Coordinates of C-alpha atoms and ligand atoms in Angstrom, one line a residue:
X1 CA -30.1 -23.4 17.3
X2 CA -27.2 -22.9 18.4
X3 CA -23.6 -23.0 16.9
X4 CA -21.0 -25.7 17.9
X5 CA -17.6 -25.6 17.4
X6 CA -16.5 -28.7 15.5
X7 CA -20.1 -29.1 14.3
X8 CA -20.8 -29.0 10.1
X9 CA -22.9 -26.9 8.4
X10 CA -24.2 -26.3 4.7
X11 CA -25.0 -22.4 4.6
X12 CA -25.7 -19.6 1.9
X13 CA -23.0 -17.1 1.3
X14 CA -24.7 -14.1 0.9
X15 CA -22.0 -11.3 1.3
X16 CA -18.6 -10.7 1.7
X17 CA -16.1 -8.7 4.2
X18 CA -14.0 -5.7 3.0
X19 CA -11.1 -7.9 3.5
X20 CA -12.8 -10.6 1.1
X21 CA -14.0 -13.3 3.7
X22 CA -17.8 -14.8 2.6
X23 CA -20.4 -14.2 4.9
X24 CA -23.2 -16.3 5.8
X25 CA -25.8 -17.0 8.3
X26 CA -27.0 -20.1 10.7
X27 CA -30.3 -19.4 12.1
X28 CA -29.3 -15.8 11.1
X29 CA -26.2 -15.8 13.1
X30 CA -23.1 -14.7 11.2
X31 CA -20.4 -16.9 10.1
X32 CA -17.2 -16.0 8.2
X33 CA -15.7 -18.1 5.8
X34 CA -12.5 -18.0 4.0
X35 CA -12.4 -18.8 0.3
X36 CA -16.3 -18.7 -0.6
X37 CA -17.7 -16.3 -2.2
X38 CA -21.1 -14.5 -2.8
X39 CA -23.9 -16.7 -4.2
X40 CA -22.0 -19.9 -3.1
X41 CA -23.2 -22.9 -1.1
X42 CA -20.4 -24.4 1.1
X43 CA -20.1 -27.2 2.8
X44 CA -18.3 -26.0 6.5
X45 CA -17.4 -26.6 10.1
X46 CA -16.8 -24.2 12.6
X47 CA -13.5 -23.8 13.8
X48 CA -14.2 -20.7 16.4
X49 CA -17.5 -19.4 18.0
X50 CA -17.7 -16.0 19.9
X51 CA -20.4 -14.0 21.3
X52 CA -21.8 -12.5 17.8
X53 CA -19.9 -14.5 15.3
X54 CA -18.5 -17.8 14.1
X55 CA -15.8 -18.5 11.9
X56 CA -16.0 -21.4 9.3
X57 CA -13.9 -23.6 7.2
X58 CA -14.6 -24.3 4.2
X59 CA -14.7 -28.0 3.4
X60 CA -16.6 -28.3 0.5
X61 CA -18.3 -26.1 -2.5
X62 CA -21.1 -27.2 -3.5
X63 CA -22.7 -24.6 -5.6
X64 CA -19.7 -22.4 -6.9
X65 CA -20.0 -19.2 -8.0
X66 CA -19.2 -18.3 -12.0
X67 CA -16.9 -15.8 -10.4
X68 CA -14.6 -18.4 -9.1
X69 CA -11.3 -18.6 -10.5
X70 CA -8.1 -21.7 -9.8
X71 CA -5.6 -19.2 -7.7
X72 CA -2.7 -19.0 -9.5
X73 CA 0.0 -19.4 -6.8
X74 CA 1.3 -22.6 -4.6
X75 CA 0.6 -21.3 -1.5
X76 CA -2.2 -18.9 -1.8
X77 CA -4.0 -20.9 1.0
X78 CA -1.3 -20.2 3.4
X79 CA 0.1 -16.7 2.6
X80 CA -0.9 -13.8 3.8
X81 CA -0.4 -11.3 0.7
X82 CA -3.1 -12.4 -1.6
X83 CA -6.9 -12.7 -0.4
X84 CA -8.6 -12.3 -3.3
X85 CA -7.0 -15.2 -5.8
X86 CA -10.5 -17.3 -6.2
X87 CA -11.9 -14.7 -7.7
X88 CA -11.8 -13.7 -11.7
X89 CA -9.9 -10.3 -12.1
X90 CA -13.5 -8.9 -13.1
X91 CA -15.3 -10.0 -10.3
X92 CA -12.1 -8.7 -7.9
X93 CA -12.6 -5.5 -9.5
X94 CA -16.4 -5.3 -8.7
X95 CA -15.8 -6.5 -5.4
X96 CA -13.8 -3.4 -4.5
X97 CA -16.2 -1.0 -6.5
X98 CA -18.6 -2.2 -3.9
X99 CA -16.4 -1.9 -0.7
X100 CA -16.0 1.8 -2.0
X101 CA -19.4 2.4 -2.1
X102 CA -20.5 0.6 1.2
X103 CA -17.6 2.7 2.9
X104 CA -18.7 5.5 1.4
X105 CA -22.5 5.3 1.9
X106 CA -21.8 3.8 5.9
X107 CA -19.2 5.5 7.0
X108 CA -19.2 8.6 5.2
X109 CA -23.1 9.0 4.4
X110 CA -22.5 10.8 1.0
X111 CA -25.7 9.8 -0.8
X112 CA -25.4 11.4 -3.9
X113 CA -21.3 10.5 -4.7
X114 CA -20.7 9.1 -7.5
X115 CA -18.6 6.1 -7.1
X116 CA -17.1 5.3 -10.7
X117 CA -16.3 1.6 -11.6
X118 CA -12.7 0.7 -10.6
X119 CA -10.1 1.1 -13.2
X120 CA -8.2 -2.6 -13.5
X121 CA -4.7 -3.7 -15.4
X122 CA -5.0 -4.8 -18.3
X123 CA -2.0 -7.5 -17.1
X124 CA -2.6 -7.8 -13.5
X125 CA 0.5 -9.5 -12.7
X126 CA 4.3 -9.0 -12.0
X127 CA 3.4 -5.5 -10.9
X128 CA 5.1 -4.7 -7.8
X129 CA 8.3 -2.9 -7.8
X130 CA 8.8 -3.5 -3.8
X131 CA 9.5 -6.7 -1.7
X132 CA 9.8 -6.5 1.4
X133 CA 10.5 -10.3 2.7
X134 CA 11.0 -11.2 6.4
X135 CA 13.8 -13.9 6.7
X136 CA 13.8 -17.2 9.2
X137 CA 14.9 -20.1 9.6
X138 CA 18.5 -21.2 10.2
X139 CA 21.5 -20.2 7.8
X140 CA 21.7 -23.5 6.7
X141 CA 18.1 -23.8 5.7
X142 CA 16.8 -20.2 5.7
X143 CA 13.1 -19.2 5.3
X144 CA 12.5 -15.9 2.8
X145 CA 9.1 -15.0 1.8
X146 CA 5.6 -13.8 3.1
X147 CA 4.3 -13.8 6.8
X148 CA 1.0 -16.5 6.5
X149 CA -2.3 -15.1 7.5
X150 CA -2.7 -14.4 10.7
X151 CA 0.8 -15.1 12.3
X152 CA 4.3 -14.3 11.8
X153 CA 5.4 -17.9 10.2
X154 CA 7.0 -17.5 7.4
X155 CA 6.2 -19.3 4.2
X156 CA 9.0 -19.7 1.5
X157 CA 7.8 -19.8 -1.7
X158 CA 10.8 -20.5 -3.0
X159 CA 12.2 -20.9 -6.5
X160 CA 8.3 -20.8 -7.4
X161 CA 8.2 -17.2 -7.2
X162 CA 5.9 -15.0 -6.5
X163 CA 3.5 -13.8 -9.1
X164 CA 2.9 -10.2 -8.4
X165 CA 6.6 -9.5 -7.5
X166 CA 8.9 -8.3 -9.9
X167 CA 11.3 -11.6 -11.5
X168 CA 14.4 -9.8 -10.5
X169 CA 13.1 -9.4 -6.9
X170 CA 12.9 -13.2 -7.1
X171 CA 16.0 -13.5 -8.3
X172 CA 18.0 -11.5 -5.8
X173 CA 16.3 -13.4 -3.2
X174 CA 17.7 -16.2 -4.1
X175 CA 21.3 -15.2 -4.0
X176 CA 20.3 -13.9 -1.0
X177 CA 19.3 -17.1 0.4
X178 CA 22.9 -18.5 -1.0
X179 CA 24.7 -15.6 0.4
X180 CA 23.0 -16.8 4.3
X181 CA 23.5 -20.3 3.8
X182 CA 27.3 -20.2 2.3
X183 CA 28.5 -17.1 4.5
X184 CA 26.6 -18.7 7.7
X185 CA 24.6 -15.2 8.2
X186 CA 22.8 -15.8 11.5
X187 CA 19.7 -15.0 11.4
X188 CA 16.7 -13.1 13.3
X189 CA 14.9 -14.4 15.7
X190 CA 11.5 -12.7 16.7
X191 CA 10.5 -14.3 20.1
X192 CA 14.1 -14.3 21.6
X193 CA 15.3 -11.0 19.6
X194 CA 18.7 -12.7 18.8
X195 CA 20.4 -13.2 15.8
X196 CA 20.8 -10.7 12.9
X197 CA 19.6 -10.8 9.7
X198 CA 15.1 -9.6 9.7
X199 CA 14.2 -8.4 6.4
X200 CA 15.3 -7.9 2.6
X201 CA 14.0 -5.6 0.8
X202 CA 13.8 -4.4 -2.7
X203 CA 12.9 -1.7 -5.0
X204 CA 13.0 -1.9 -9.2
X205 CA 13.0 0.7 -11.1
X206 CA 10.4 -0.3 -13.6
X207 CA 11.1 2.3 -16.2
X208 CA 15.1 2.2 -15.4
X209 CA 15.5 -1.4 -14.3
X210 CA 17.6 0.6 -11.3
X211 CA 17.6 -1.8 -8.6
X212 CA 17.9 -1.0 -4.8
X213 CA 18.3 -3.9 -2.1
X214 CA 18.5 -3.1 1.4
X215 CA 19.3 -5.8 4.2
X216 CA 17.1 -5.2 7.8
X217 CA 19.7 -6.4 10.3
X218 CA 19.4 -6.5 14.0
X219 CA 23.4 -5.5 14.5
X220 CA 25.5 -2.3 13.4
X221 CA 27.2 -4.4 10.8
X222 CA 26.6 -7.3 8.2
X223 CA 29.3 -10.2 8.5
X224 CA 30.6 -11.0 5.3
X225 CA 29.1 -7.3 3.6
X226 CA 31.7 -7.2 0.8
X227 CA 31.3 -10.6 -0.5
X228 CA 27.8 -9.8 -0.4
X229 CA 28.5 -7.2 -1.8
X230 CA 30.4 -9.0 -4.8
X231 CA 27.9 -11.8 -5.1
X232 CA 24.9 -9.2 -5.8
X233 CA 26.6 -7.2 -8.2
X234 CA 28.5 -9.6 -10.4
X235 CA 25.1 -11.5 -10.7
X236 CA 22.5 -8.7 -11.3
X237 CA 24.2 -5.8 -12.9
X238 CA 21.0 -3.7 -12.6
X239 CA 21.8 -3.4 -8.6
X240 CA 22.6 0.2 -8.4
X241 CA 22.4 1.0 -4.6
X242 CA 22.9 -1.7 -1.5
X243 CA 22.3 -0.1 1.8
X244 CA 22.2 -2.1 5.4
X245 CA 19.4 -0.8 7.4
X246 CA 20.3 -0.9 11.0
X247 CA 16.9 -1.9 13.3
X248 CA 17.5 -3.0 16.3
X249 CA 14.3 -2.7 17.9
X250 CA 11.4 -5.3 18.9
X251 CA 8.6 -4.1 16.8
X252 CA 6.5 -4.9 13.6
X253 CA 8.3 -2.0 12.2
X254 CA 9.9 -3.3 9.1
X255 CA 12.7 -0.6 8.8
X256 CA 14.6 1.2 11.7
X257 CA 16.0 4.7 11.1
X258 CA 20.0 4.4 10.2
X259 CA 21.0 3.6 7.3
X260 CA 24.6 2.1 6.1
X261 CA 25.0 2.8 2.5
X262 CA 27.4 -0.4 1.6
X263 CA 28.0 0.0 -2.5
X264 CA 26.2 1.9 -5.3
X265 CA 24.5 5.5 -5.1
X266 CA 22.4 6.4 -2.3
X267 CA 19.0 5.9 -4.9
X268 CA 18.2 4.8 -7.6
X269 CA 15.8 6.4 -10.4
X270 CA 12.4 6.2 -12.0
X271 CA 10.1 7.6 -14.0
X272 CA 6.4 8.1 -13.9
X273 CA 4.9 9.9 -16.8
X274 CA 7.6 12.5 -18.1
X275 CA 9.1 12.7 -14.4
X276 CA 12.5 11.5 -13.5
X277 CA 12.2 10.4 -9.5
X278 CA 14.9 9.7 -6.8
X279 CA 14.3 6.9 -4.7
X280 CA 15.8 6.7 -1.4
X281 CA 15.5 3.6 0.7
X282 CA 13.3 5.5 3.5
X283 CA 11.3 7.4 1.3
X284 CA 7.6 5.9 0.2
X285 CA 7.2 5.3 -3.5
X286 CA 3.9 3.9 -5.0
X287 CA 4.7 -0.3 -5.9
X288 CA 2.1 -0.1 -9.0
X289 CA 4.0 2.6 -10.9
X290 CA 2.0 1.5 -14.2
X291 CA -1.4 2.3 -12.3
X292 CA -0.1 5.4 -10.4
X293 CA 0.4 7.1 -13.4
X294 CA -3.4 6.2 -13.9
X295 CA -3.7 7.4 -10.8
X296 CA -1.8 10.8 -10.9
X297 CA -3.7 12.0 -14.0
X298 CA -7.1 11.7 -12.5
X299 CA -5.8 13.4 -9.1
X300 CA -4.7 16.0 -12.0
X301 CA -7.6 16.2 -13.5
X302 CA -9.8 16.2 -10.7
X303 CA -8.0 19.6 -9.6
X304 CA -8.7 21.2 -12.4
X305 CA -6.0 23.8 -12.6
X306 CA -6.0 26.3 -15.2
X307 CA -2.7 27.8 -14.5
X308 CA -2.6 30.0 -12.1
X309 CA -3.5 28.2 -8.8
X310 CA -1.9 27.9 -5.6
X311 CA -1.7 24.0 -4.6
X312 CA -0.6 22.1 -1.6
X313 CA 0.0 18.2 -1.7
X314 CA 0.0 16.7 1.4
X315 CA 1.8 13.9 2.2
X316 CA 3.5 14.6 -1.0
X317 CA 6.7 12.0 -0.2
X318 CA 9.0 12.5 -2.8
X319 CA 7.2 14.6 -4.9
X320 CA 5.7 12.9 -7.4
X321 CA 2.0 14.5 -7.2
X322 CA 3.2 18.2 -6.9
X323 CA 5.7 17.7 -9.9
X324 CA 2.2 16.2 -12.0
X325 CA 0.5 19.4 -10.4
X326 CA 3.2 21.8 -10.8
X327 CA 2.8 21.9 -15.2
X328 CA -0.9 23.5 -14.7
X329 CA -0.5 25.0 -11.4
X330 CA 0.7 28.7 -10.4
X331 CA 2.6 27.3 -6.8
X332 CA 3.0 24.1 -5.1
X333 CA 3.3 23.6 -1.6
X334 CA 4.4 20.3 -0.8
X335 CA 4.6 19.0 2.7
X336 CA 5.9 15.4 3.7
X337 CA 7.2 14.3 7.4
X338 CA 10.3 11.8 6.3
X339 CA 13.2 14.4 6.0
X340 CA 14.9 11.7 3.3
X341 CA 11.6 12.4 1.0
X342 CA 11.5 15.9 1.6
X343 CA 15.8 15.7 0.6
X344 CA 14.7 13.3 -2.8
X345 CA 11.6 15.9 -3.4
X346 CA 13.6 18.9 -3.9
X347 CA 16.4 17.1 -5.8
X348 CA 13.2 15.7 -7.9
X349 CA 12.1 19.3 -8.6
X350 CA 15.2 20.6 -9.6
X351 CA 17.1 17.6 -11.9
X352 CA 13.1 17.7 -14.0
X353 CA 13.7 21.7 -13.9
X354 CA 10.7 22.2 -11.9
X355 CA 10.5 25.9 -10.0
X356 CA 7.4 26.5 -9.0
X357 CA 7.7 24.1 -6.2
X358 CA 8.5 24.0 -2.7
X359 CA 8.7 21.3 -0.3
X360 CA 8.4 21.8 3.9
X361 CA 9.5 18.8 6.1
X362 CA 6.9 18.7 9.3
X363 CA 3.2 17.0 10.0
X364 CA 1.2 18.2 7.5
X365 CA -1.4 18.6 10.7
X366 CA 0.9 21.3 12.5
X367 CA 3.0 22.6 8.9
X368 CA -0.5 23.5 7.5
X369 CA -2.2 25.3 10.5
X370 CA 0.9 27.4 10.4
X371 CA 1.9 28.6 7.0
X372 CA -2.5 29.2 7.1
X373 CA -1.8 31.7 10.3
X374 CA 1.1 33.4 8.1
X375 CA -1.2 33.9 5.7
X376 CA -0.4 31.0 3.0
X377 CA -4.0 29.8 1.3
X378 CA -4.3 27.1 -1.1
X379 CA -7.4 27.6 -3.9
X380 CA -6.8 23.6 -4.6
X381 CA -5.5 20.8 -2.0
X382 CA -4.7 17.5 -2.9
X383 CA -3.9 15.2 0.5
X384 CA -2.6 11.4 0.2
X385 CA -2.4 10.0 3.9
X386 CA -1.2 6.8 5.0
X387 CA -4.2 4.1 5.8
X388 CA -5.0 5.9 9.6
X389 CA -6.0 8.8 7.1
X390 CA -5.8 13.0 7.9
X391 CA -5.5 14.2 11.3
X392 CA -8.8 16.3 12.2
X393 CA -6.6 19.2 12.7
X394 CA -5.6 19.2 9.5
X395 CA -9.2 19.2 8.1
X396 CA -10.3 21.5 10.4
X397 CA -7.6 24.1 8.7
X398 CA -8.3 23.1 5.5
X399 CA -12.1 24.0 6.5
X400 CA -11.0 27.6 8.1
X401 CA -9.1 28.0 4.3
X402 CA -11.8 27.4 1.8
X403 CA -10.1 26.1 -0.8
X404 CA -12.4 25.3 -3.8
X405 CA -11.4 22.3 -4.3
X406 CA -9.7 18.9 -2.2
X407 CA -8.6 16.2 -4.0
X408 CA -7.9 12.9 -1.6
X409 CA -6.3 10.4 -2.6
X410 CA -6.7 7.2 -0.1
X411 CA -5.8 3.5 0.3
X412 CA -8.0 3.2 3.1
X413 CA -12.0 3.6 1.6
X414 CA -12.9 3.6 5.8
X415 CA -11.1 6.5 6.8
X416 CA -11.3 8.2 3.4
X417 CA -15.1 7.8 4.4
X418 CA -14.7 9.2 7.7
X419 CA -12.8 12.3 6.4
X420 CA -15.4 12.9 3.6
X421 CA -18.0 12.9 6.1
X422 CA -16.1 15.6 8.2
X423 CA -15.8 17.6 5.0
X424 CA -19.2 16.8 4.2
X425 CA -20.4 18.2 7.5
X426 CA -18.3 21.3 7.1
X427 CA -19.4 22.8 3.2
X428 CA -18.2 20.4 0.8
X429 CA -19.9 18.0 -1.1
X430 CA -18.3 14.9 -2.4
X431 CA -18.4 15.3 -6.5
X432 CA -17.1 11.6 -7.5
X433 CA -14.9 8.8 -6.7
X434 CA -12.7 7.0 -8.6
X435 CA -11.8 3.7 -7.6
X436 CA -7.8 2.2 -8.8
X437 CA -6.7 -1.1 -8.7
X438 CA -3.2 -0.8 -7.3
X439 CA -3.4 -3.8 -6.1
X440 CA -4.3 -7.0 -7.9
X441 CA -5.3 -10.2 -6.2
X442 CA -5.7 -8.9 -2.8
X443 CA -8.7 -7.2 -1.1
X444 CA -6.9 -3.4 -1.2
X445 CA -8.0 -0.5 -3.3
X446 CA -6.8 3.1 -3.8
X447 CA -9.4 6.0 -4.7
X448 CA -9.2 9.4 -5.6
X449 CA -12.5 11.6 -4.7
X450 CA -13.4 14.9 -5.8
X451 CA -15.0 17.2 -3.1
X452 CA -15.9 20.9 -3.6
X453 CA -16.9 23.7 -1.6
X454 CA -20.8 24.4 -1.5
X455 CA -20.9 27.8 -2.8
X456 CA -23.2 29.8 -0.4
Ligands
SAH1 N1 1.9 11.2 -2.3 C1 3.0 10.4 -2.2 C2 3.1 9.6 -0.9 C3 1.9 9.0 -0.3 S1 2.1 7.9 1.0 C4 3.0 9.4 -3.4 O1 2.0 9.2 -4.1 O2 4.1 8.7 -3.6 C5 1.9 8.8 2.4 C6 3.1 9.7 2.8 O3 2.7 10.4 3.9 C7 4.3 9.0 3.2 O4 5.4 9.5 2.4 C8 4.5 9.3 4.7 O5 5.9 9.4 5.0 C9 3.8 10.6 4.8 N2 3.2 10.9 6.1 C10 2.8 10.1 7.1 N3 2.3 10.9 8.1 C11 2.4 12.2 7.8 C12 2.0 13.4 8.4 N4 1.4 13.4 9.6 N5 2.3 14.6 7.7 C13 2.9 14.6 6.5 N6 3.3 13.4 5.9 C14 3.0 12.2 6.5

């Protein structure tokens, strides 16, 4: 048989994607379905047919799965943030133990890993301390919220607000959205790269309540800044910093590079554990901060330091994993390549009276191979890349080096996989992995895996 487009189908869902669609079969040719899940029988028609796939809509359940759960949020259908709202919390939190372990057993061929359940919230919502909203629409009727799947619409969620975003977030939005409409704040547009005003962002200080909002504009200057300005501040006290971040580029690139600092102090504060942090508005921060502090202590423990150890973290941005290391650790070497992280780093280290630590600006894949040839040696790494994951030069150094142990902390299980497997191939054996939700309600998942070096 073959498969139409247009035509319906009843099929069997009998797995799902790393990115949470359900996968079935027609006359064992694969079909992907948003929305069902494993175990299911849906009702479907295709909507696209290609060479070794189809893709389905779903029309109709008709034998649900007990794992299926009412989304909580208006336009889960349509927005692209959330992919994983049909499914209970439990059953989200098994789905992403199992991606872990299919990357890892795949990808990475590490039979004999042990890949720990994932570690969950115990209130999985209202968790994120970032927004990052693209704006569009016209200033009279302006469009803030979430790019839809697949496309860069925009879908405003409006005063519903969105349930894994800080409320305050919400709120500032929406004297944002006053702010465009009153003040007449033109606003971006993407095909004809016109207008000014792209993104908002924000950052909370959960532990503070120090709130950072930054305005992506397309132009050196915001029209209107110190009303702005006034209608922030006088609303939400907690705004401590407002900066305008000048990108003027066409890319996907949310923020460009300058920065205008327009009220406030250039960061705001946090804490994670005992740590006080600086935030500045170009510097990466985890958005979970209750679950990185999960997070941290196993990457701690998982290094095992008794004290005396020297300890490089890679990727370190501002800090915050070499201050968790630097209590057990003899030396920390951190190394980070946004110069404004390095800058809130060593401000971190010094205002938490931290001195055994010392933080290089550079690639950690040329920084490392260097301070290696001047003779620098870590006896424990710990690495946290971005999703593309570690350069191979940098593994290759950390091969040459022998440390005893590498900790890697990932939010990418296929290129965490990939790297293992290099490590694997080059004397170390993966020792466990622990999965952390950092991410309720949509398909990602951060781990930290233990490898150590085969002793000969
Ligand atoms: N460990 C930190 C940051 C992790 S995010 C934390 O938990 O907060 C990854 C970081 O790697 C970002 O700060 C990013 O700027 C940085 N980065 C990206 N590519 C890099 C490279 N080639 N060398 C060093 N740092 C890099």
């Amino acid at each position: 048989m073959v498969v139409q487009k247009n035509a319906e189908y009843d099929i069997e869902i009998d797995g799902m994607t790393h990115d949470g669609l359900g996968v079935g079969r027609i006359d064992n040719f694969t079909v992907f379905v948003e929305g069902a899940i494993k175990g299911e029988k849906v009702h479907i028609k295709i909507i696209k047919v290609t060479k070794s796939y189809a893709v389905g809509k779903l029309l109709e359940i008709l034998e649900a799965s007990p794992q299926r759960t009412e989304p909580f949020c208006p336009v889960y259908k349509r927005c692209g943030g959330c992919s994983l709202q049909h499914l209970s919390y439990e059953a989200q939190l098994e789905f992403k133990t199992n991606t872990v372990k299919d990357n890892i057993t795949r990808i990475g061929k590490l039979e004999n890993a042990v890949v720990h359940n994932t570690i969950g919230m115990e209130e999985p919502l209202r968790y994120r301390n970032k927004t990052q909203l693209p704006v569009a629409g016209t200033p009279a009727k302006p469009l803030i919220g979430f790019f839809a799947k697949r496309s860069h619409d925009v879908i405003d969620i409006g005063s519903a607000s969105c349930g894994i975003q800080d409320e305050l977030s919400s709120e500032i939005t929406e004297l944002i959205r006053n702010f465009i409409s009153k003040h007449g704040i033109s606003i971006y547009d993407e095909k004809n790269q016109v207008g000014i005003l792209r993104h908002i962002m924000t950052r909370v200080g959960f532990k503070t309540g120090e709130v950072m909002v930054v305005l992506v504009i397309n132009a050196r200057d915001l029209p209107a800044r110190k009303a702005l300005v006034k209608e922030l501040t006088s609303a939400v006290p907690q705004i401590k910093s407002i900066y305008l971040n000048i990108n003027t580029k066409n890319t996907n690139v949310i923020l460009g590079e300058k920065n205008i600092k327009i009220f406030g102090s250039d960061t705001i504060t946090d804490y994670i554990g005992k740590y006080k942090f600086h935030i500045s508005p170009l510097s990466f921060y985890q958005v979970n901060p209750i679950q990185t502090e999960v997070l941290y202590n196993k990457a701690l423990e998982y290094a095992g330091l008794t004290g005396t150890e020297t300890v490089f973290d890679l990727y370190c941005g501002i800090g915050t994993i070499s201050l968790f290391l630097s209590e057990k650790a003899g030396k920390v070497y951190g190394v980070e390549v946004v110069e404004d992280a390095v800058k809130d780093a060593k401000r971190n280290a010094e205002e938490n009276g931290v001195n055994n630590v010392e933080f290089i600006a550079g690639e950690a894949e040329t920084v490392i191979p260097e301070m290696y040839a001047n003779g620098i040696r870590a006896d424990v790494v710990v690495v946290d890349p971005p999703r593309k994951g570690c350069d191979e030069r940098l593994l290759k150094t950390l091969v040459d080096m022998q440390p005893k142990r590498i900790v890697y902390v990932s939010c990418n299980p296929s290129t965490l996989a990939r790297d293992l497997h290099y490590l694997d191939q080059n004397g170390y054996r993966a020792v466990e992995v622990q999965p952390v939700d950092m991410f309720p309600w949509t398909h990602h998942v951060e781990c930290v895996t233990l490898m150590s070096k085969v002793e000969k």
